[in-house]
Every structure is written in structure tokens, then in C-alpha cells.
mmCIF file of C-alpha atoms in Angstrom:
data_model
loop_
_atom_site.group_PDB
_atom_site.id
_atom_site.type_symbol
_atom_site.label_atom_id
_atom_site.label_comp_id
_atom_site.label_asym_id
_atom_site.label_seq_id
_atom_site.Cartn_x
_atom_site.Cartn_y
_atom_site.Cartn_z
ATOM 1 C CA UNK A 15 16.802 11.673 9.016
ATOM 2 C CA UNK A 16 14.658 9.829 6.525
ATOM 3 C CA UNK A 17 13.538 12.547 4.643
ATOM 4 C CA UNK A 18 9.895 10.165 3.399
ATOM 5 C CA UNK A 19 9.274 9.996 6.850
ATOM 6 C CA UNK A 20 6.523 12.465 6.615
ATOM 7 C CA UNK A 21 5.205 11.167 3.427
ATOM 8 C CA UNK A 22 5.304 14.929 1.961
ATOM 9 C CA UNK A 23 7.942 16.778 0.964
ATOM 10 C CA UNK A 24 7.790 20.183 0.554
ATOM 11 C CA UNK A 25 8.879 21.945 -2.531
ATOM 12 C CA UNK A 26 9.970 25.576 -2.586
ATOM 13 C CA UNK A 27 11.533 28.425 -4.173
ATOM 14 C CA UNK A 28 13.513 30.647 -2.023
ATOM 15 C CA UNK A 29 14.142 34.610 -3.791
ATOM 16 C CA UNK A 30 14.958 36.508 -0.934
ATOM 17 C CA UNK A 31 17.954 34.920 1.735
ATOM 18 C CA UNK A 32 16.456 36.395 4.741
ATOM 19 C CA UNK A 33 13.565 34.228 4.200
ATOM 20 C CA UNK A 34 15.477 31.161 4.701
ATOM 21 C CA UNK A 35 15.714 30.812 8.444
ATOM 22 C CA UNK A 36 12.587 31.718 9.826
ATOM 23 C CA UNK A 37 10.923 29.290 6.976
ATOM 24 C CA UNK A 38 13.143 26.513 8.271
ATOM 25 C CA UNK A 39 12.263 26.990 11.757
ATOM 26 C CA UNK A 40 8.325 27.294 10.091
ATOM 27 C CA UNK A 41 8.449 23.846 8.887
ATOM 28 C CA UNK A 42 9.731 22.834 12.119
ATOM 29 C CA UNK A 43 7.196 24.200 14.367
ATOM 30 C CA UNK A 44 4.745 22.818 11.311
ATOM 31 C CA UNK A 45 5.938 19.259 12.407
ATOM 32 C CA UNK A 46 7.399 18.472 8.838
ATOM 33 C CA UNK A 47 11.128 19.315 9.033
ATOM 34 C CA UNK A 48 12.157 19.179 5.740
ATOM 35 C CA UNK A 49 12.521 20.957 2.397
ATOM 36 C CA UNK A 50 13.456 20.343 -0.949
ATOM 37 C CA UNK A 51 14.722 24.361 -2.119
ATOM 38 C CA UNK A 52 14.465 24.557 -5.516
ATOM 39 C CA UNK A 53 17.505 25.966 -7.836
ATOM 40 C CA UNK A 54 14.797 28.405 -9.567
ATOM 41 C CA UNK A 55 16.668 31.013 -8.060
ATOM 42 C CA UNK A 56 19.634 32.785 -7.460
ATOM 43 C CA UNK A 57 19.041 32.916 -3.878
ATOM 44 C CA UNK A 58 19.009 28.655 -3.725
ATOM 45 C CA UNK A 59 23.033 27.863 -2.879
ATOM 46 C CA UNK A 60 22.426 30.482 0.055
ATOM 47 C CA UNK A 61 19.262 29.659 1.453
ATOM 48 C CA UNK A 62 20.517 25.878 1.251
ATOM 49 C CA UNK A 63 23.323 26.913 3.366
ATOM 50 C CA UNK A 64 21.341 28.527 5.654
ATOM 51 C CA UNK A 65 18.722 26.465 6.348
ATOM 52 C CA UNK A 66 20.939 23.313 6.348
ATOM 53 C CA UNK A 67 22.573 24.852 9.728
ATOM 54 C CA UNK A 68 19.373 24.651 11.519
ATOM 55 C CA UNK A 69 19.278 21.832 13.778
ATOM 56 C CA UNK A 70 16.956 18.773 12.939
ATOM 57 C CA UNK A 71 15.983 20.305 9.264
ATOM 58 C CA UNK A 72 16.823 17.944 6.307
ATOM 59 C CA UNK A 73 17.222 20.467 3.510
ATOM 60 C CA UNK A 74 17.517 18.960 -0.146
ATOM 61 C CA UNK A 75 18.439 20.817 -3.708
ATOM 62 C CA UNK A 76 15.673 20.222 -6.121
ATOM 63 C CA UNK A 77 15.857 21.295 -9.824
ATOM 64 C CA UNK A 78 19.263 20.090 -9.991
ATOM 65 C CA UNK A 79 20.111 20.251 -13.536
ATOM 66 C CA UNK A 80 23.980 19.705 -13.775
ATOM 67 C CA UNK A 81 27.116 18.159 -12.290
ATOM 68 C CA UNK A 82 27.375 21.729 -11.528
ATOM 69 C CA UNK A 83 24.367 21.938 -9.472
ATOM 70 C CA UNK A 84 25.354 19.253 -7.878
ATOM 71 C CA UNK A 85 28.560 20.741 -6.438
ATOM 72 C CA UNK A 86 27.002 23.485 -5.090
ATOM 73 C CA UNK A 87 24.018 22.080 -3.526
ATOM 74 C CA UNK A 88 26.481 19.686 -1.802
ATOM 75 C CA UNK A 89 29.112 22.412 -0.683
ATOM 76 C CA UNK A 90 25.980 24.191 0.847
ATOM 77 C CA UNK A 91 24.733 21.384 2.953
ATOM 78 C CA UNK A 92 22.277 19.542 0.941
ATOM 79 C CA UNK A 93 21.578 15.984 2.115
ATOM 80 C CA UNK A 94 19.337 14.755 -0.976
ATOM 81 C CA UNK A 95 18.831 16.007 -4.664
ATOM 82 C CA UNK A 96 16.407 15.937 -7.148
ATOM 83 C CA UNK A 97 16.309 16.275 -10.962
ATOM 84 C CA UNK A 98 13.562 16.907 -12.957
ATOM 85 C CA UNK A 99 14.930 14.245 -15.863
ATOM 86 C CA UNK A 100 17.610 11.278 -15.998
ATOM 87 C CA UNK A 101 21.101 13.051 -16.730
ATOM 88 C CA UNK A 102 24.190 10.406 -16.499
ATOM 89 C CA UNK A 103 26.537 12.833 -15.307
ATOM 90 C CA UNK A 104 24.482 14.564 -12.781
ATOM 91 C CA UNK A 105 23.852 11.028 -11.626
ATOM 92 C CA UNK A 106 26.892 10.209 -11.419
ATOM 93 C CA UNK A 107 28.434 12.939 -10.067
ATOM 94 C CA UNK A 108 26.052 12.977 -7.104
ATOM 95 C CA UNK A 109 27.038 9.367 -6.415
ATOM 96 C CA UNK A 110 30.663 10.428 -6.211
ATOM 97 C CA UNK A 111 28.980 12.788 -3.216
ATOM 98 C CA UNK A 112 27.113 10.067 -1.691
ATOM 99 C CA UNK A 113 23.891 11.877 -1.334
ATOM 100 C CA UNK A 114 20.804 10.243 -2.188
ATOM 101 C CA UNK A 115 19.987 11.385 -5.772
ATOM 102 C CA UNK A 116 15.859 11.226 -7.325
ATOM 103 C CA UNK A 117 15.859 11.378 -10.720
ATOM 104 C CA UNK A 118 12.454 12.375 -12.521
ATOM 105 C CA UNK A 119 11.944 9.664 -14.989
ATOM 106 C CA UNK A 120 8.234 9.603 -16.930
ATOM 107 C CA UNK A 121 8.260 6.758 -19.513
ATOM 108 C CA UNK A 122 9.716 3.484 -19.263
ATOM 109 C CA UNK A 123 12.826 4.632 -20.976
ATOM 110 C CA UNK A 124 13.556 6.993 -18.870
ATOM 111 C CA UNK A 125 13.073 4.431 -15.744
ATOM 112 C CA UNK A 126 15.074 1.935 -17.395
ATOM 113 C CA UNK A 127 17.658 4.634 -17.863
ATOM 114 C CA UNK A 128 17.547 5.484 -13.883
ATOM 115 C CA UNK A 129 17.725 1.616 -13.010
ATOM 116 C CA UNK A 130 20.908 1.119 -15.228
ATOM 117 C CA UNK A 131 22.704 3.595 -13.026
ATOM 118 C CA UNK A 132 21.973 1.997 -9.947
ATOM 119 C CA UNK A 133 18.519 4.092 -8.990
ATOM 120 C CA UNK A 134 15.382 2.721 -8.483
ATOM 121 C CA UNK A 135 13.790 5.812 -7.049
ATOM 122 C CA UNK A 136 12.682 8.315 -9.212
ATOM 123 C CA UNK A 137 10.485 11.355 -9.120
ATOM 124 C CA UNK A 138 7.475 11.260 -11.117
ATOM 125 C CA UNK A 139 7.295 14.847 -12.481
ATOM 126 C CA UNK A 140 5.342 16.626 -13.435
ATOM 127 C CA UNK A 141 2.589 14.230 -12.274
ATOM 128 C CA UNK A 142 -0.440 15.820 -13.344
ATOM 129 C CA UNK A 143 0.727 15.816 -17.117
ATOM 130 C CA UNK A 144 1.466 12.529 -17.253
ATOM 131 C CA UNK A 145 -1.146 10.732 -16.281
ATOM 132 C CA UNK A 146 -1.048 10.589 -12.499
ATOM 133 C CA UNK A 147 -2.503 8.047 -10.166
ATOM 134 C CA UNK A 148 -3.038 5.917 -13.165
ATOM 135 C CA UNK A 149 -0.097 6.555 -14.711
ATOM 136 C CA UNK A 150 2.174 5.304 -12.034
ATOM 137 C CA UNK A 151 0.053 2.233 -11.717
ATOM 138 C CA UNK A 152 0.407 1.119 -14.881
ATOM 139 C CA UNK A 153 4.316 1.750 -14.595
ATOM 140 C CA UNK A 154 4.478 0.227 -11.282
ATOM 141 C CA UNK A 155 3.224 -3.269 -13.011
ATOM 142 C CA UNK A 156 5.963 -3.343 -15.024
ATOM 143 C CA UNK A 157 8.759 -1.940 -12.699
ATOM 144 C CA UNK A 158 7.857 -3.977 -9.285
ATOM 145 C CA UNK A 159 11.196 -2.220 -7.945
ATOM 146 C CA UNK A 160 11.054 1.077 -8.567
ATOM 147 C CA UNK A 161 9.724 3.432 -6.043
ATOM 148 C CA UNK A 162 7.760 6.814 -7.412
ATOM 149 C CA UNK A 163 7.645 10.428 -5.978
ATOM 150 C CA UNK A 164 5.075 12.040 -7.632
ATOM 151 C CA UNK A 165 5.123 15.848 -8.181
ATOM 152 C CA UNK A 166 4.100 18.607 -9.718
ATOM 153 C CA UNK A 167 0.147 19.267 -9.534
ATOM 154 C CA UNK A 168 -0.414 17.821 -6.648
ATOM 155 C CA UNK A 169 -2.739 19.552 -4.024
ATOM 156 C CA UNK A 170 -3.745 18.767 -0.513
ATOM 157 C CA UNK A 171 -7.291 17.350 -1.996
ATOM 158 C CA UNK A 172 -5.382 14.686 -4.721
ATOM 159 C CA UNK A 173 -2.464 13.616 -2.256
ATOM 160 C CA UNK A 174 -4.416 10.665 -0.548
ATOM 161 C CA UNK A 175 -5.026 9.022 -4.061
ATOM 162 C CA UNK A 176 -0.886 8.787 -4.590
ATOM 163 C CA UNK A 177 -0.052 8.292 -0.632
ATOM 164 C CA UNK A 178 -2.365 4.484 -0.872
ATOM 165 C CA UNK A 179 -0.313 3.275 -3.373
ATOM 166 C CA UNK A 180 2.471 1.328 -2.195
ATOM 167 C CA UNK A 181 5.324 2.365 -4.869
ATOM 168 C CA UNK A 182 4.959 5.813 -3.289
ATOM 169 C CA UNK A 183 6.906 6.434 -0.320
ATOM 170 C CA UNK A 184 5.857 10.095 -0.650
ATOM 171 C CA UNK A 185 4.316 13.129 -2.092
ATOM 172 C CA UNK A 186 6.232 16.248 -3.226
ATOM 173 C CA UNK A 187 4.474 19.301 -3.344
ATOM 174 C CA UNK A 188 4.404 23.466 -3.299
ATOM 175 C CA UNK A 189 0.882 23.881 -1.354
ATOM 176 C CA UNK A 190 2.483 23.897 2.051
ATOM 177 C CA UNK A 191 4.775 27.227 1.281
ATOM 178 C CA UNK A 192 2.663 28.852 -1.243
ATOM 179 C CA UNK A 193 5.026 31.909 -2.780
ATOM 180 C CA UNK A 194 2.370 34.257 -1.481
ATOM 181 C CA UNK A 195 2.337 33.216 1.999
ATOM 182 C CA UNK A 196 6.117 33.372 1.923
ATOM 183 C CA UNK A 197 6.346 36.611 0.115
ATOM 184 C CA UNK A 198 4.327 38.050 2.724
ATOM 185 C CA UNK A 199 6.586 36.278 5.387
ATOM 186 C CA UNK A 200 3.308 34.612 6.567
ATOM 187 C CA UNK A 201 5.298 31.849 8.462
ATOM 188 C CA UNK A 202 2.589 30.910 10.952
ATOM 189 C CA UNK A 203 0.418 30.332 8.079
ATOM 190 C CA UNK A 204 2.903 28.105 6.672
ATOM 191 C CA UNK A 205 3.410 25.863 9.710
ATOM 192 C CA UNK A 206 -0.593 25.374 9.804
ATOM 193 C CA UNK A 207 -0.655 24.366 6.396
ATOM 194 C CA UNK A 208 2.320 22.208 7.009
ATOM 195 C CA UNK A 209 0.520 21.169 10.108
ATOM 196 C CA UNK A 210 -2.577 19.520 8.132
ATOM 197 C CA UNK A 211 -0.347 18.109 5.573
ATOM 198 C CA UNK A 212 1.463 15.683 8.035
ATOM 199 C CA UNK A 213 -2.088 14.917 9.441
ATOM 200 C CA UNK A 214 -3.608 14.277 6.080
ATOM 201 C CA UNK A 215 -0.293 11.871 5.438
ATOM 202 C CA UNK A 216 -0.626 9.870 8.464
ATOM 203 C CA UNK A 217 -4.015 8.951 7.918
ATOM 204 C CA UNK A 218 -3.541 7.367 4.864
#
């Protein structure tokens, strides 16, 4: 599946196991099946696992921080990873795995240091604090190449202004499973919100 096919991404942080499935099958009947789960919690290697065994749900590791990390959001069933910085032997050990790997890289530096290990995807994070639409503009002039994901900050009413550029293939984001909705197991909630997010998307 090509997990920017949506154009948004959702971000999320899983602390209780049981909540795994009936998200997944949430952001199914939402119409965006796919989710980046976040290692912000213990529960992440299991809820991967879980969710990666539901049929037609592209589940990603984000906040993949080591080679170590990587290894376990692999054994689980993760088909993409994300890092919040540029880290040679995460990289490298997730090309070893052959999963599509996003770096977040900020500054020039950091998307030079993404390019010389064979990336030219990166996630811009976090977006909002470093200067955003704009930001990736002015970076895009100078890296014609590179494709952005912005995240971090990013809200249902700002996601059109990073969708219309065309370095962004998509959006990352947390609005679509807020940790309230899913700590109150709100799922239909959740699949409305996804709902309007893939709507919003497509009419960029």
C-alpha cells in the first residue's frame, strides 16, 4: 500500500494493548487505513503487532530512535519508520530491513545528512517550531529533490496550506486519534474525524 496515498498520516500513541484492534479497524471504517504508532510507550512493539495483522492496515513505527527500535518495530510488522532526527545507524540499519525509513531532518545539514545516505524523504518535525509552510519553501528551493512530511502542530485548519505544496506528499498529524477520544475508546468518533481528514486531503 502506498502509505501517502491519503495525504495524512495519522500519528498516535498507543498505552493500553486492547486498544489496538478496534482503533485499527476505526481507521478503516474512517477510510484512512493507516497509522504511524508511536514508540512513546511501552505498549508500541505490541500494538504494532497487533494492528499490523489486520487486513488492509499499513501500520508504521514512529519515534524510532535506535537500531534497536528498529528491530523491534520490524519483528512486529511495521512496514515504514520514522525518526524524529538523522541517526546513521538507525538509517542504516533500517535499510538492511528494507522498509522505507523518514528521517526528520530541519536545517540544511541535517537534509544534506539524509541525502548522503541515500534518503531524500524526510519528515519535517516538529513543523510548527520551525517555521512551517514557509520554512519548507525556502528549503524546498534549495533541495529540488527532497520530499517533506511535515509534522508536529499541524491541525485540520493549517493542513491545506502544507498539502498545495508540491514537495509534500503528505501531512502527519495527532488530530484524527486525539488521546482523549481514544482513552475513552470513542472509536466512532475517531473514524468521523478520520472521515473529514481524507475529505479535506482530497480537495486540495
Amino acid at each position: 500500500m502506498d502509505i501517502f496515498a491519503y495525504r495524512v498520516i495519522p500519528g498516535v500513541v498507543i498505552n493500553d494493548p486492547a486498544d489496538a484492534e478496534p482503533l485499527g479497524q476505526a481507521l478503516i471504517d474512517g477510510g484512512l487505513p493507516v497509522a504511524e504508532v508511536m514508540f512513546r510507550s511501552e505498549a508500541a512493539a505490541e500494538s504494532i503487532a497487533i494492528m499490523s495483522d489486520i487486513e488492509g492496515l499499513a501500520v508504521g513505527a514512529g519515534t524510532v530512535l535506535s537500531p534497536a527500535h528498529v528491530e523491534l518495530a520490524v519483528e512486529a510488522g511495521a512496514c515504514f519508520l520514522v525518526s524524529p532526527g538523522v541517526r546513521a545507524d538507525v538509517i542504516r540499519e533500517a535499510h538492511l530491513t528494507g522498509k522505507t525509513m523518514i528521517p526528520g531532518a530541519v536545517t540544511p545539514g541535517e537534509i544534506m545528512a539524509a541525502q548522503a545516505l541515500g534518503l531524500d524523504l524526510v519528515e519535517f518535525f516538529p513543523v510548527n517550531f520551525y517555521g512551517g509552510v514557509a520554512g519548507i519553501q525556502a528549503l524546498s528551493r534549495a533541495f529540488a529533490t527532497t520530499q517533506f512530511l511535515p509534522a508536529g502542530g499541524i491541525t485540520e485548519a493549517t493542513m491545506a496550506g502544507y498539502l498545495a505544496l508540491s514537495c509534500v506528499p503528505a501531512v502527519g498529524g495527532t488530530w484524527m486519534v486525539p488521546p482523549e477520544l481514544l482513552a475513552a475508546k470513542d472509536f466512532a468518533a475517531i473514524s468521523a474525524l478520520c472521515r473529514k481528514a481524507v475529505a479535506l486531503a482530497a480537495s486540495v
